[in-house]
PDB file of C-alpha atoms (C1' of nucleotides) in Angstrom:
ATOM      1  CA  MET A 913     -38.034 -12.628  -4.701  1.00 96.00           C
ATOM      2  CA  ARG A 914     -36.449 -11.251  -1.946  1.00 97.00           C
ATOM      3  CA  ILE A 915     -34.542 -12.984   0.920  1.00 98.00           C
ATOM      4  CA  GLY A 916     -36.918 -13.950   3.763  1.00 98.00           C
ATOM      5  CA  GLU A 917     -39.369 -16.258   0.684  1.00 98.00           C
ATOM      6  CA  LEU A 918     -35.924 -17.865  -0.585  1.00 98.00           C
ATOM      7  CA  ALA A 919     -35.153 -18.181   3.079  1.00 98.00           C
ATOM      8  CA  ARG A 920     -38.629 -19.956   3.351  1.00 98.00           C
ATOM      9  CA  GLN A 921     -38.436 -22.099   0.496  1.00 98.00           C
ATOM     10  CA  ALA A 922     -34.812 -23.075   0.230  1.00 98.00           C
ATOM     11  CA  SER A 923     -34.964 -23.819   4.590  1.00 97.00           C
ATOM     12  CA  VAL A 924     -32.481 -22.231   5.241  1.00 98.00           C
ATOM     13  CA  SER A 925     -31.599 -18.872   7.027  1.00 98.00           C
ATOM     14  CA  ARG A 926     -31.206 -15.799   5.659  1.00 98.00           C
ATOM     15  CA  ASP A 927     -28.494 -15.052   7.221  1.00 98.00           C
ATOM     16  CA  THR A 928     -27.047 -18.365   5.570  1.00 98.00           C
ATOM     17  CA  ILE A 929     -27.938 -16.777   1.765  1.00 98.00           C
ATOM     18  CA  ARG A 930     -26.093 -13.625   3.352  1.00 98.00           C
ATOM     19  CA  PHE A 931     -23.683 -16.051   3.918  1.00 98.00           C
ATOM     20  CA  TYR A 932     -23.180 -18.266   1.120  1.00 98.00           C
ATOM     21  CA  GLU A 933     -22.943 -14.731  -0.936  1.00 98.00           C
ATOM     22  CA  ARG A 934     -20.370 -13.008   0.109  1.00 97.00           C
ATOM     23  CA  ASN A 935     -18.586 -16.156  -0.021  1.00 97.00           C
ATOM     24  CA  GLY A 936     -19.619 -15.938  -4.432  1.00 96.00           C
ATOM     25  CA  LEU A 937     -21.729 -18.963  -4.052  1.00 97.00           C
ATOM     26  CA  LEU A 938     -24.960 -16.395  -4.869  1.00 96.00           C
ATOM     27  CA  SER A 939     -26.209 -13.846  -6.385  1.00 94.00           C
ATOM     28  CA  SER A 940     -28.493 -11.361  -6.341  1.00 94.00           C
ATOM     29  CA  SER A 941     -29.052  -8.392  -8.259  1.00 87.00           C
ATOM     30  CA  PRO A 942     -30.016  -5.064  -6.668  1.00 77.00           C
ATOM     31  CA  GLY A 943     -33.883  -4.570  -6.917  1.00 66.00           C
ATOM     32  CA  ALA A 944     -35.651  -2.571  -8.672  1.00 64.00           C
ATOM     33  CA  SER A 945     -36.716  -0.146  -6.039  1.00 70.00           C
ATOM     34  CA  ARG A 946     -34.477   2.048  -5.880  1.00 76.00           C
ATOM     35  CA  THR A 947     -36.094   3.620  -2.457  1.00 87.00           C
ATOM     36  CA  ASN A 948     -34.641   0.333  -0.975  1.00 91.00           C
ATOM     37  CA  ASN A 949     -31.565  -1.637  -1.488  1.00 91.00           C
ATOM     38  CA  TYR A 950     -32.855  -5.062  -0.705  1.00 96.00           C
ATOM     39  CA  ARG A 951     -31.749  -8.145  -2.581  1.00 96.00           C
ATOM     40  CA  ASP A 952     -33.523  -9.843  -5.581  1.00 97.00           C
ATOM     41  CA  TYR A 953     -33.029 -13.568  -6.161  1.00 97.00           C
ATOM     42  CA  PRO A 954     -34.774 -15.276  -9.318  1.00 97.00           C
ATOM     43  CA  ASP A 955     -36.270 -17.705  -9.101  1.00 97.00           C
ATOM     44  CA  SER A 956     -33.431 -20.165  -9.415  1.00 97.00           C
ATOM     45  CA  ALA A 957     -32.124 -19.246  -6.351  1.00 98.00           C
ATOM     46  CA  VAL A 958     -34.143 -22.402  -4.802  1.00 98.00           C
ATOM     47  CA  LEU A 959     -31.902 -24.637  -6.748  1.00 97.00           C
ATOM     48  CA  THR A 960     -28.903 -23.419  -6.408  1.00 97.00           C
ATOM     49  CA  LEU A 961     -29.654 -23.312  -2.763  1.00 98.00           C
ATOM     50  CA  GLU A 962     -30.672 -27.458  -2.636  1.00 97.00           C
ATOM     51  CA  LEU A 963     -27.668 -28.140  -5.144  1.00 97.00           C
ATOM     52  CA  ILE A 964     -25.422 -26.426  -2.082  1.00 98.00           C
ATOM     53  CA  GLN A 965     -27.398 -29.149   0.422  1.00 97.00           C
ATOM     54  CA  GLU A 966     -26.860 -32.032  -1.816  1.00 97.00           C
ATOM     55  CA  ALA A 967     -22.844 -31.003  -1.838  1.00 98.00           C
ATOM     56  CA  LYS A 968     -22.747 -30.263   1.402  1.00 97.00           C
ATOM     57  CA  ALA A 969     -23.975 -33.987   2.107  1.00 96.00           C
ATOM     58  CA  ALA A 970     -22.086 -35.648   0.185  1.00 96.00           C
ATOM     59  CA  GLY A 971     -19.104 -33.489   1.314  1.00 96.00           C
ATOM     60  CA  PHE A 972     -18.206 -30.620  -0.584  1.00 97.00           C
ATOM     61  CA  THR A 973     -16.390 -27.931   1.587  1.00 97.00           C
ATOM     62  CA  LEU A 974     -18.444 -23.989   0.249  1.00 98.00           C
ATOM     63  CA  ALA A 975     -14.790 -23.355  -1.451  1.00 97.00           C
ATOM     64  CA  GLU A 976     -15.025 -26.676  -4.036  1.00 96.00           C
ATOM     65  CA  LEU A 977     -18.528 -25.377  -4.298  1.00 97.00           C
ATOM     66  CA  VAL A 978     -17.370 -22.024  -5.619  1.00 96.00           C
ATOM     67  CA  ILE A 979     -15.283 -23.662  -8.220  1.00 93.00           C
ATOM     68  CA  PHE A 980     -17.894 -26.028  -9.149  1.00 93.00           C
ATOM     69  CA  LEU A 981     -20.151 -23.714  -9.622  1.00 92.00           C
ATOM     70  CA  GLY A 982     -17.875 -21.726 -12.037  1.00 86.00           C
ATOM     71  CA  GLN A 983     -16.887 -24.271 -13.237  1.00 80.00           C
ATOM     72  CA  ILE A 984     -20.732 -24.501 -14.318  1.00 76.00           C
ATOM     73  CA  GLU A 985     -20.537 -20.707 -15.596  1.00 73.00           C
ATOM     74  CA  ALA A 986     -17.075 -21.175 -17.253  1.00 67.00           C
ATOM     75  CA  SER A 987     -18.501 -24.591 -19.528  1.00 61.00           C
ATOM     76  CA  ASN A 988     -19.121 -22.633 -22.802  1.00 57.00           C
ATOM     77  CA  GLU A 989     -15.744 -20.792 -22.056  1.00 59.00           C
ATOM     78  CA  GLU A 990     -13.118 -21.250 -24.294  1.00 54.00           C
ATOM     79  CA  ASN A 991     -10.268 -23.759 -22.932  1.00 49.00           C
ATOM     80  CA  PHE A 992     -10.661 -24.546 -19.838  1.00 57.00           C
ATOM     81  CA  ASP A 993      -9.648 -27.860 -17.917  1.00 67.00           C
ATOM     82  CA  GLY A 994     -12.114 -28.735 -15.201  1.00 78.00           C
ATOM     83  CA  ASP A 995     -12.075 -32.272 -16.205  1.00 86.00           C
ATOM     84  CA  ALA A 996      -9.371 -33.088 -13.983  1.00 87.00           C
ATOM     85  CA  PHE A 997     -11.164 -30.748 -11.312  1.00 88.00           C
ATOM     86  CA  LEU A 998     -14.280 -32.409 -11.733  1.00 92.00           C
ATOM     87  CA  GLN A 999     -13.232 -36.096 -12.226  1.00 93.00           C
ATOM     88  CA  GLU A1000     -11.247 -35.818  -9.181  1.00 93.00           C
ATOM     89  CA  LYS A1001     -14.001 -35.107  -7.745  1.00 95.00           C
ATOM     90  CA  ILE A1002     -16.592 -37.504  -8.880  1.00 96.00           C
ATOM     91  CA  GLU A1003     -13.564 -39.852  -7.160  1.00 96.00           C
ATOM     92  CA  GLU A1004     -14.020 -38.606  -3.659  1.00 96.00           C
ATOM     93  CA  VAL A1005     -17.913 -38.763  -3.657  1.00 97.00           C
ATOM     94  CA  GLU A1006     -17.954 -42.564  -4.776  1.00 97.00           C
ATOM     95  CA  ALA A1007     -15.462 -42.982  -2.119  1.00 96.00           C
ATOM     96  CA  LYS A1008     -17.365 -40.885   0.072  1.00 97.00           C
ATOM     97  CA  ILE A1009     -21.259 -43.123  -0.199  1.00 97.00           C
ATOM     98  CA  ILE A1010     -18.689 -46.423  -0.500  1.00 97.00           C
ATOM     99  CA  ARG A1011     -17.523 -45.724   3.710  1.00 96.00           C
ATOM    100  CA  SER A1012     -21.303 -43.873   4.081  1.00 97.00           C
ATOM    101  CA  GLN A1013     -22.723 -47.564   3.295  1.00 97.00           C
ATOM    102  CA  LYS A1014     -20.961 -49.532   5.002  1.00 97.00           C
ATOM    103  CA  PHE A1015     -21.498 -47.838   7.999  1.00 98.00           C
ATOM    104  CA  LEU A1016     -25.079 -47.412   7.744  1.00 98.00           C
ATOM    105  CA  GLN A1017     -24.380 -51.422   6.950  1.00 97.00           C
ATOM    106  CA  THR A1018     -22.805 -51.066  10.241  1.00 96.00           C
ATOM    107  CA  LEU A1019     -25.200 -49.310  12.331  1.00 95.00           C
ATOM    108  CA  LYS A1020     -28.275 -51.746  10.913  1.00 96.00           C
ATOM    109  CA  LEU A1021     -26.019 -54.874  12.340  1.00 94.00           C
ATOM    110  CA  THR A1022     -25.706 -53.110  14.957  1.00 91.00           C
ATOM    111  CA  ARG A1023     -29.570 -52.116  15.870  1.00 91.00           C
ATOM    112  CA  GLN A1024     -30.448 -55.993  15.091  1.00 90.00           C
ATOM    113  CA  ALA A1025     -27.517 -56.921  17.989  1.00 86.00           C
ATOM    114  CA  LEU A1026     -29.212 -54.908  20.446  1.00 82.00           C
ATOM    115  CA  ALA A1027     -32.492 -56.086  19.653  1.00 80.00           C
ATOM    116  CA  ASP A1028     -31.659 -59.530  19.384  1.00 79.00           C
ATOM    117  CA  SER A1029     -30.106 -59.385  23.451  1.00 70.00           C
ATOM    118  CA  PRO A1030     -32.009 -58.244  25.466  1.00 59.00           C
TER     119      PRO A1030
ATOM    120  CA  MET B1469       0.732 -51.179  19.985  1.00 96.00           C
ATOM    121  CA  ARG B1470       1.938 -47.389  20.806  1.00 97.00           C
ATOM    122  CA  ILE B1471       0.554 -44.284  19.598  1.00 98.00           C
ATOM    123  CA  GLY B1472       2.825 -43.607  16.360  1.00 98.00           C
ATOM    124  CA  GLU B1473       2.134 -46.980  15.089  1.00 98.00           C
ATOM    125  CA  LEU B1474      -1.066 -46.875  14.801  1.00 98.00           C
ATOM    126  CA  ALA B1475      -1.463 -43.478  13.595  1.00 98.00           C
ATOM    127  CA  ARG B1476       0.409 -44.866  10.845  1.00 98.00           C
ATOM    128  CA  GLN B1477      -1.814 -48.182  10.785  1.00 98.00           C
ATOM    129  CA  ALA B1478      -4.804 -46.057  10.989  1.00 98.00           C
ATOM    130  CA  SER B1479      -3.327 -43.039   8.424  1.00 97.00           C
ATOM    131  CA  VAL B1480      -4.528 -39.985  11.125  1.00 98.00           C
ATOM    132  CA  SER B1481      -1.927 -38.088  12.565  1.00 98.00           C
ATOM    133  CA  ARG B1482      -0.921 -38.547  16.630  1.00 98.00           C
ATOM    134  CA  ASP B1483      -2.289 -35.700  17.923  1.00 98.00           C
ATOM    135  CA  THR B1484      -5.555 -36.311  16.424  1.00 98.00           C
ATOM    136  CA  ILE B1485      -5.463 -40.111  18.045  1.00 98.00           C
ATOM    137  CA  ARG B1486      -5.251 -38.261  21.585  1.00 98.00           C
ATOM    138  CA  PHE B1487      -7.454 -35.822  20.946  1.00 98.00           C
ATOM    139  CA  TYR B1488     -10.708 -38.490  19.769  1.00 98.00           C
ATOM    140  CA  GLU B1489      -9.152 -40.050  23.633  1.00 98.00           C
ATOM    141  CA  ARG B1490     -10.214 -37.384  25.547  1.00 97.00           C
ATOM    142  CA  ASN B1491     -12.852 -37.083  23.785  1.00 96.00           C
ATOM    143  CA  GLY B1492     -13.921 -40.572  25.002  1.00 96.00           C
ATOM    144  CA  LEU B1493     -14.123 -42.031  21.578  1.00 97.00           C
ATOM    145  CA  LEU B1494     -10.944 -43.943  22.015  1.00 96.00           C
ATOM    146  CA  SER B1495      -8.930 -45.754  25.104  1.00 94.00           C
ATOM    147  CA  SER B1496      -5.654 -46.940  25.678  1.00 95.00           C
ATOM    148  CA  SER B1497      -4.128 -49.132  28.414  1.00 88.00           C
ATOM    149  CA  PRO B1498      -1.555 -47.127  30.769  1.00 77.00           C
ATOM    150  CA  GLY B1499       1.797 -49.249  29.136  1.00 68.00           C
ATOM    151  CA  ALA B1500       3.604 -52.190  31.409  1.00 66.00           C
ATOM    152  CA  SER B1501       6.757 -50.833  31.440  1.00 72.00           C
ATOM    153  CA  ARG B1502       6.591 -48.277  34.803  1.00 77.00           C
ATOM    154  CA  THR B1503       9.650 -46.241  33.483  1.00 88.00           C
ATOM    155  CA  ASN B1504       7.127 -44.233  30.745  1.00 92.00           C
ATOM    156  CA  ASN B1505       3.555 -43.785  30.754  1.00 92.00           C
ATOM    157  CA  TYR B1506       3.711 -44.541  27.022  1.00 96.00           C
ATOM    158  CA  ARG B1507       0.031 -45.712  25.819  1.00 96.00           C
ATOM    159  CA  ASP B1508      -0.723 -48.654  24.461  1.00 97.00           C
ATOM    160  CA  TYR B1509      -3.482 -49.579  21.685  1.00 97.00           C
ATOM    161  CA  PRO B1510      -4.888 -53.372  21.075  1.00 97.00           C
ATOM    162  CA  ASP B1511      -4.754 -54.133  17.434  1.00 97.00           C
ATOM    163  CA  SER B1512      -8.816 -53.710  17.475  1.00 97.00           C
ATOM    164  CA  ALA B1513      -7.473 -49.411  17.902  1.00 98.00           C
ATOM    165  CA  VAL B1514      -6.783 -49.079  14.486  1.00 98.00           C
ATOM    166  CA  LEU B1515     -10.188 -51.020  13.529  1.00 97.00           C
ATOM    167  CA  THR B1516     -11.979 -48.498  15.795  1.00 97.00           C
ATOM    168  CA  LEU B1517     -11.030 -46.069  14.331  1.00 98.00           C
ATOM    169  CA  GLU B1518     -11.350 -46.756  10.539  1.00 97.00           C
ATOM    170  CA  LEU B1519     -15.015 -47.180  11.661  1.00 97.00           C
ATOM    171  CA  ILE B1520     -14.453 -43.584  12.975  1.00 98.00           C
ATOM    172  CA  GLN B1521     -13.602 -42.524   9.666  1.00 97.00           C
ATOM    173  CA  GLU B1522     -16.779 -44.213   8.443  1.00 97.00           C
ATOM    174  CA  ALA B1523     -19.163 -42.540  10.477  1.00 97.00           C
ATOM    175  CA  LYS B1524     -17.412 -39.189   9.851  1.00 97.00           C
ATOM    176  CA  ALA B1525     -18.188 -40.093   5.837  1.00 95.00           C
ATOM    177  CA  ALA B1526     -21.847 -40.684   6.814  1.00 96.00           C
ATOM    178  CA  GLY B1527     -21.669 -37.389   8.411  1.00 96.00           C
ATOM    179  CA  PHE B1528     -21.724 -37.991  12.106  1.00 97.00           C
ATOM    180  CA  THR B1529     -19.996 -35.891  14.214  1.00 97.00           C
ATOM    181  CA  LEU B1530     -17.840 -36.855  17.448  1.00 98.00           C
ATOM    182  CA  ALA B1531     -20.512 -36.383  19.722  1.00 97.00           C
ATOM    183  CA  GLU B1532     -22.742 -39.126  18.435  1.00 96.00           C
ATOM    184  CA  LEU B1533     -20.008 -40.961  18.345  1.00 97.00           C
ATOM    185  CA  VAL B1534     -19.312 -41.130  21.348  1.00 96.00           C
ATOM    186  CA  ILE B1535     -23.021 -42.327  22.258  1.00 92.00           C
ATOM    187  CA  PHE B1536     -22.807 -44.634  19.402  1.00 93.00           C
ATOM    188  CA  LEU B1537     -19.624 -46.428  20.754  1.00 92.00           C
ATOM    189  CA  GLY B1538     -21.295 -46.174  24.430  1.00 86.00           C
ATOM    190  CA  GLN B1539     -24.041 -48.172  23.214  1.00 79.00           C
ATOM    191  CA  ILE B1540     -22.589 -51.080  21.803  1.00 76.00           C
ATOM    192  CA  GLU B1541     -20.915 -51.576  24.660  1.00 73.00           C
ATOM    193  CA  ALA B1542     -23.999 -51.346  26.473  1.00 67.00           C
ATOM    194  CA  SER B1543     -25.518 -54.803  24.199  1.00 61.00           C
ATOM    195  CA  ASN B1544     -25.276 -56.373  26.689  1.00 57.00           C
ATOM    196  CA  GLU B1545     -26.971 -54.453  29.454  1.00 59.00           C
ATOM    197  CA  GLU B1546     -29.627 -54.288  30.539  1.00 54.00           C
ATOM    198  CA  ASN B1547     -32.934 -52.241  30.036  1.00 48.00           C
ATOM    199  CA  PHE B1548     -30.634 -49.908  27.803  1.00 57.00           C
ATOM    200  CA  ASP B1549     -33.111 -48.469  24.580  1.00 67.00           C
ATOM    201  CA  GLY B1550     -30.804 -47.417  22.074  1.00 78.00           C
ATOM    202  CA  ASP B1551     -33.624 -48.231  19.631  1.00 86.00           C
ATOM    203  CA  ALA B1552     -34.784 -44.997  18.857  1.00 87.00           C
ATOM    204  CA  PHE B1553     -31.470 -43.450  18.278  1.00 88.00           C
ATOM    205  CA  LEU B1554     -29.942 -45.581  16.224  1.00 92.00           C
ATOM    206  CA  GLN B1555     -33.087 -45.820  13.757  1.00 93.00           C
ATOM    207  CA  GLU B1556     -32.744 -41.718  13.928  1.00 93.00           C
ATOM    208  CA  LYS B1557     -29.172 -42.792  13.043  1.00 95.00           C
ATOM    209  CA  ILE B1558     -29.932 -45.079   9.922  1.00 97.00           C
ATOM    210  CA  GLU B1559     -32.554 -42.276   8.615  1.00 96.00           C
ATOM    211  CA  GLU B1560     -30.557 -39.595   8.334  1.00 96.00           C
ATOM    212  CA  VAL B1561     -27.341 -41.909   7.135  1.00 97.00           C
ATOM    213  CA  GLU B1562     -30.060 -43.150   4.104  1.00 97.00           C
ATOM    214  CA  ALA B1563     -31.282 -39.185   3.153  1.00 96.00           C
ATOM    215  CA  LYS B1564     -27.779 -38.423   3.363  1.00 97.00           C
ATOM    216  CA  ILE B1565     -26.694 -40.924   1.248  1.00 97.00           C
ATOM    217  CA  ILE B1566     -29.407 -40.115  -1.144  1.00 97.00           C
ATOM    218  CA  ARG B1567     -28.336 -36.735  -1.970  1.00 97.00           C
ATOM    219  CA  SER B1568     -24.756 -36.928  -2.214  1.00 97.00           C
ATOM    220  CA  GLN B1569     -26.065 -39.705  -5.072  1.00 97.00           C
ATOM    221  CA  LYS B1570     -27.986 -36.919  -6.755  1.00 97.00           C
ATOM    222  CA  PHE B1571     -25.159 -34.689  -6.227  1.00 97.00           C
ATOM    223  CA  LEU B1572     -23.116 -37.315  -8.058  1.00 98.00           C
ATOM    224  CA  GLN B1573     -25.230 -37.798 -10.507  1.00 97.00           C
ATOM    225  CA  THR B1574     -25.343 -33.760 -10.760  1.00 96.00           C
ATOM    226  CA  LEU B1575     -21.259 -33.992 -11.337  1.00 95.00           C
ATOM    227  CA  LYS B1576     -21.347 -36.538 -14.075  1.00 95.00           C
ATOM    228  CA  LEU B1577     -23.483 -34.569 -15.971  1.00 94.00           C
ATOM    229  CA  THR B1578     -21.814 -31.649 -15.670  1.00 90.00           C
ATOM    230  CA  ARG B1579     -18.328 -33.361 -16.703  1.00 90.00           C
ATOM    231  CA  GLN B1580     -20.070 -34.157 -19.767  1.00 90.00           C
ATOM    232  CA  ALA B1581     -21.323 -31.250 -20.786  1.00 86.00           C
ATOM    233  CA  LEU B1582     -18.013 -30.353 -20.647  1.00 82.00           C
ATOM    234  CA  ALA B1583     -16.707 -32.726 -22.572  1.00 80.00           C
ATOM    235  CA  ASP B1584     -19.534 -31.960 -25.232  1.00 78.00           C
ATOM    236  CA  SER B1585     -19.294 -28.323 -25.688  1.00 70.00           C
ATOM    237  CA  PRO B1586     -15.810 -27.249 -25.950  1.00 59.00           C
TER     238      PRO B1586
ATOM    239  C1'  DA C 244      26.704 -42.391  24.724  1.00 88.00           C
ATOM    240  C1'  DC C 245      24.528 -40.030  22.040  1.00 88.00           C
ATOM    241  C1'  DA C 246      22.137 -38.625  18.697  1.00 88.00           C
ATOM    242  C1'  DA C 247      17.763 -39.473  16.602  1.00 88.00           C
ATOM    243  C1'  DA C 248      13.041 -40.662  16.513  1.00 88.00           C
ATOM    244  C1'  DC C 249       9.516 -41.583  20.167  1.00 88.00           C
ATOM    245  C1'  DC C 250       6.787 -39.960  23.605  1.00 88.00           C
ATOM    246  C1'  DG C 251       3.755 -37.209  27.532  1.00 88.00           C
ATOM    247  C1'  DT C 252       0.671 -33.033  29.136  1.00 88.00           C
ATOM    248  C1'  DG C 253      -0.707 -28.444  28.991  1.00 88.00           C
ATOM    249  C1'  DG C 254      -2.196 -25.116  26.361  1.00 88.00           C
ATOM    250  C1'  DA C 255      -2.597 -21.469  21.773  1.00 88.00           C
ATOM    251  C1'  DG C 256      -4.366 -21.292  17.828  1.00 88.00           C
ATOM    252  C1'  DT C 257      -6.613 -22.624  13.410  1.00 88.00           C
ATOM    253  C1'  DT C 258      -9.943 -23.479   9.923  1.00 88.00           C
ATOM    254  C1'  DA C 259     -14.606 -23.661   8.366  1.00 88.00           C
ATOM    255  C1'  DA C 260     -19.566 -22.676   8.451  1.00 88.00           C
ATOM    256  C1'  DG C 261     -22.520 -20.856   9.547  1.00 88.00           C
ATOM    257  C1'  DT C 262     -25.133 -17.442  14.087  1.00 88.00           C
ATOM    258  C1'  DC C 263     -26.254 -13.688  16.912  1.00 88.00           C
ATOM    259  C1'  DA C 264     -27.062  -8.577  18.008  1.00 88.00           C
ATOM    260  C1'  DA C 265     -27.501  -3.819  17.304  1.00 88.00           C
ATOM    261  C1'  DT C 266     -28.449  -0.512  14.235  1.00 88.00           C
ATOM    262  C1'  DG C 267     -31.107   1.964  11.127  1.00 88.00           C
ATOM    263  C1'  DG C 268     -33.774   2.436   7.330  1.00 88.00           C
ATOM    264  C1'  DT C 269     -38.623   0.209   4.387  1.00 88.00           C
ATOM    265  C1'  DT C 270     -43.007  -2.149   3.258  1.00 88.00           C
ATOM    266  C1'  DT C 271     -47.142  -4.421   4.832  1.00 88.00           C
ATOM    267  C1'  DT C 272     -50.938  -4.569   6.849  1.00 88.00           C
ATOM    268  C1'  DG C 273     -54.783  -3.569  10.223  1.00 88.00           C
TER     269       DG C 273
ATOM    270  C1'  DC D  53     -50.539   6.086  10.430  1.00 88.00           C
ATOM    271  C1'  DA D  54     -48.339   3.458  13.295  1.00 88.00           C
ATOM    272  C1'  DA D  55     -47.340  -1.166  14.551  1.00 88.00           C
ATOM    273  C1'  DA D  56     -45.401  -5.409  12.690  1.00 88.00           C
ATOM    274  C1'  DA D  57     -42.860  -7.191   9.340  1.00 88.00           C
ATOM    275  C1'  DC D  58     -39.087  -7.789   6.723  1.00 88.00           C
ATOM    276  C1'  DC D  59     -34.821  -5.534   4.989  1.00 88.00           C
ATOM    277  C1'  DA D  60     -29.339  -4.074   5.411  1.00 88.00           C
ATOM    278  C1'  DT D  61     -24.561  -3.732   7.107  1.00 88.00           C
ATOM    279  C1'  DT D  62     -21.339  -4.372  10.212  1.00 88.00           C
ATOM    280  C1'  DG D  63     -18.922  -7.139  13.754  1.00 88.00           C
ATOM    281  C1'  DA D  64     -18.357  -9.402  16.920  1.00 88.00           C
ATOM    282  C1'  DC D  65     -19.257 -14.807  18.810  1.00 88.00           C
ATOM    283  C1'  DT D  66     -19.684 -19.657  18.172  1.00 88.00           C
ATOM    284  C1'  DT D  67     -18.872 -25.107  17.749  1.00 88.00           C
ATOM    285  C1'  DA D  68     -16.463 -28.785  16.171  1.00 88.00           C
ATOM    286  C1'  DA D  69     -12.142 -30.881  14.870  1.00 88.00           C
ATOM    287  C1'  DC D  70      -8.240 -30.554  15.084  1.00 88.00           C
ATOM    288  C1'  DT D  71      -3.057 -28.479  14.698  1.00 88.00           C
ATOM    289  C1'  DC D  72       1.066 -26.962  16.734  1.00 88.00           C
ATOM    290  C1'  DC D  73       4.202 -25.545  20.288  1.00 88.00           C
ATOM    291  C1'  DA D  74       7.136 -25.548  24.342  1.00 88.00           C
ATOM    292  C1'  DC D  75       8.923 -28.677  27.703  1.00 88.00           C
ATOM    293  C1'  DG D  76      11.330 -32.196  29.178  1.00 88.00           C
ATOM    294  C1'  DG D  77      11.078 -36.832  29.376  1.00 88.00           C
ATOM    295  C1'  DT D  78      12.088 -42.346  27.147  1.00 88.00           C
ATOM    296  C1'  DT D  79      13.339 -45.733  23.774  1.00 88.00           C
ATOM    297  C1'  DT D  80      16.215 -46.969  19.787  1.00 88.00           C
ATOM    298  C1'  DG D  81      19.679 -47.326  16.461  1.00 88.00           C
ATOM    299  C1'  DT D  82      25.138 -46.529  15.439  1.00 88.00           C
TER     300       DT D  82
END
DNA sequence: ACAAACCGTGGAGTTAAGTCAATGGTTTTG
DNA sequence: CAAAACCATTGACTTAACTCCACGGTTTGT
């Protein structure tokens, strides 16, 4: 599919897609046409973009995502130890979720206090 | 307490504290001394800074935090409706936690796949 | 008393993650 | 077949959230 369609399906801008691609988070084939040089994306690119949104929500930077996505690629290659990286990131995300939940609780309590007082 | 001590206790830099204060997330008394103009913070500032870290983990911007902290202040003032704001933010944070958990799951599965394959 | 450690202000610089605009091709559609 | 819609590249711009530096005053430890 072409960039506009991908942008619609994944709810991100075309500029963002090109930006991600420049930074190695996504790739496209050069397109079969030969009269143009439009990017051509596989359907799976939608999933990749969704994964990126999830990762960002979890506090990942794009640089970390590049590593993570590379990890997936390399997972059937030999002697590459991404385990330490993954373990560390898992702990970071867990910690972030805990803090987010604590803050969510604060938000809810505040709302309650506001509702009770006026 | 003075800024350096607060920085240590809350694990943020002095520059960050001054930056937050410039942006209305924190306030200090001018200090009793009269021979200097060192900032003086109440012990509660540590808690405020911790709250800020939680809020950031939950995806709040500092601008949103200014509103939220103002909301707390205003909670015993009359006819101010922060409820809509709070409700919206609660939903955003809940959504963000869900996405983070999805991504956490992906991280764990990836780690498992990496452990199983080599 | 004097060096080390601390504090203040002002302003410049940095990084991440986009976003926008200009220019010029290509495809689709009425 | 022309207008509308799409695409590419380049490079400048933006915003948030810091971070650093220079300068000069203050406190504290020895």
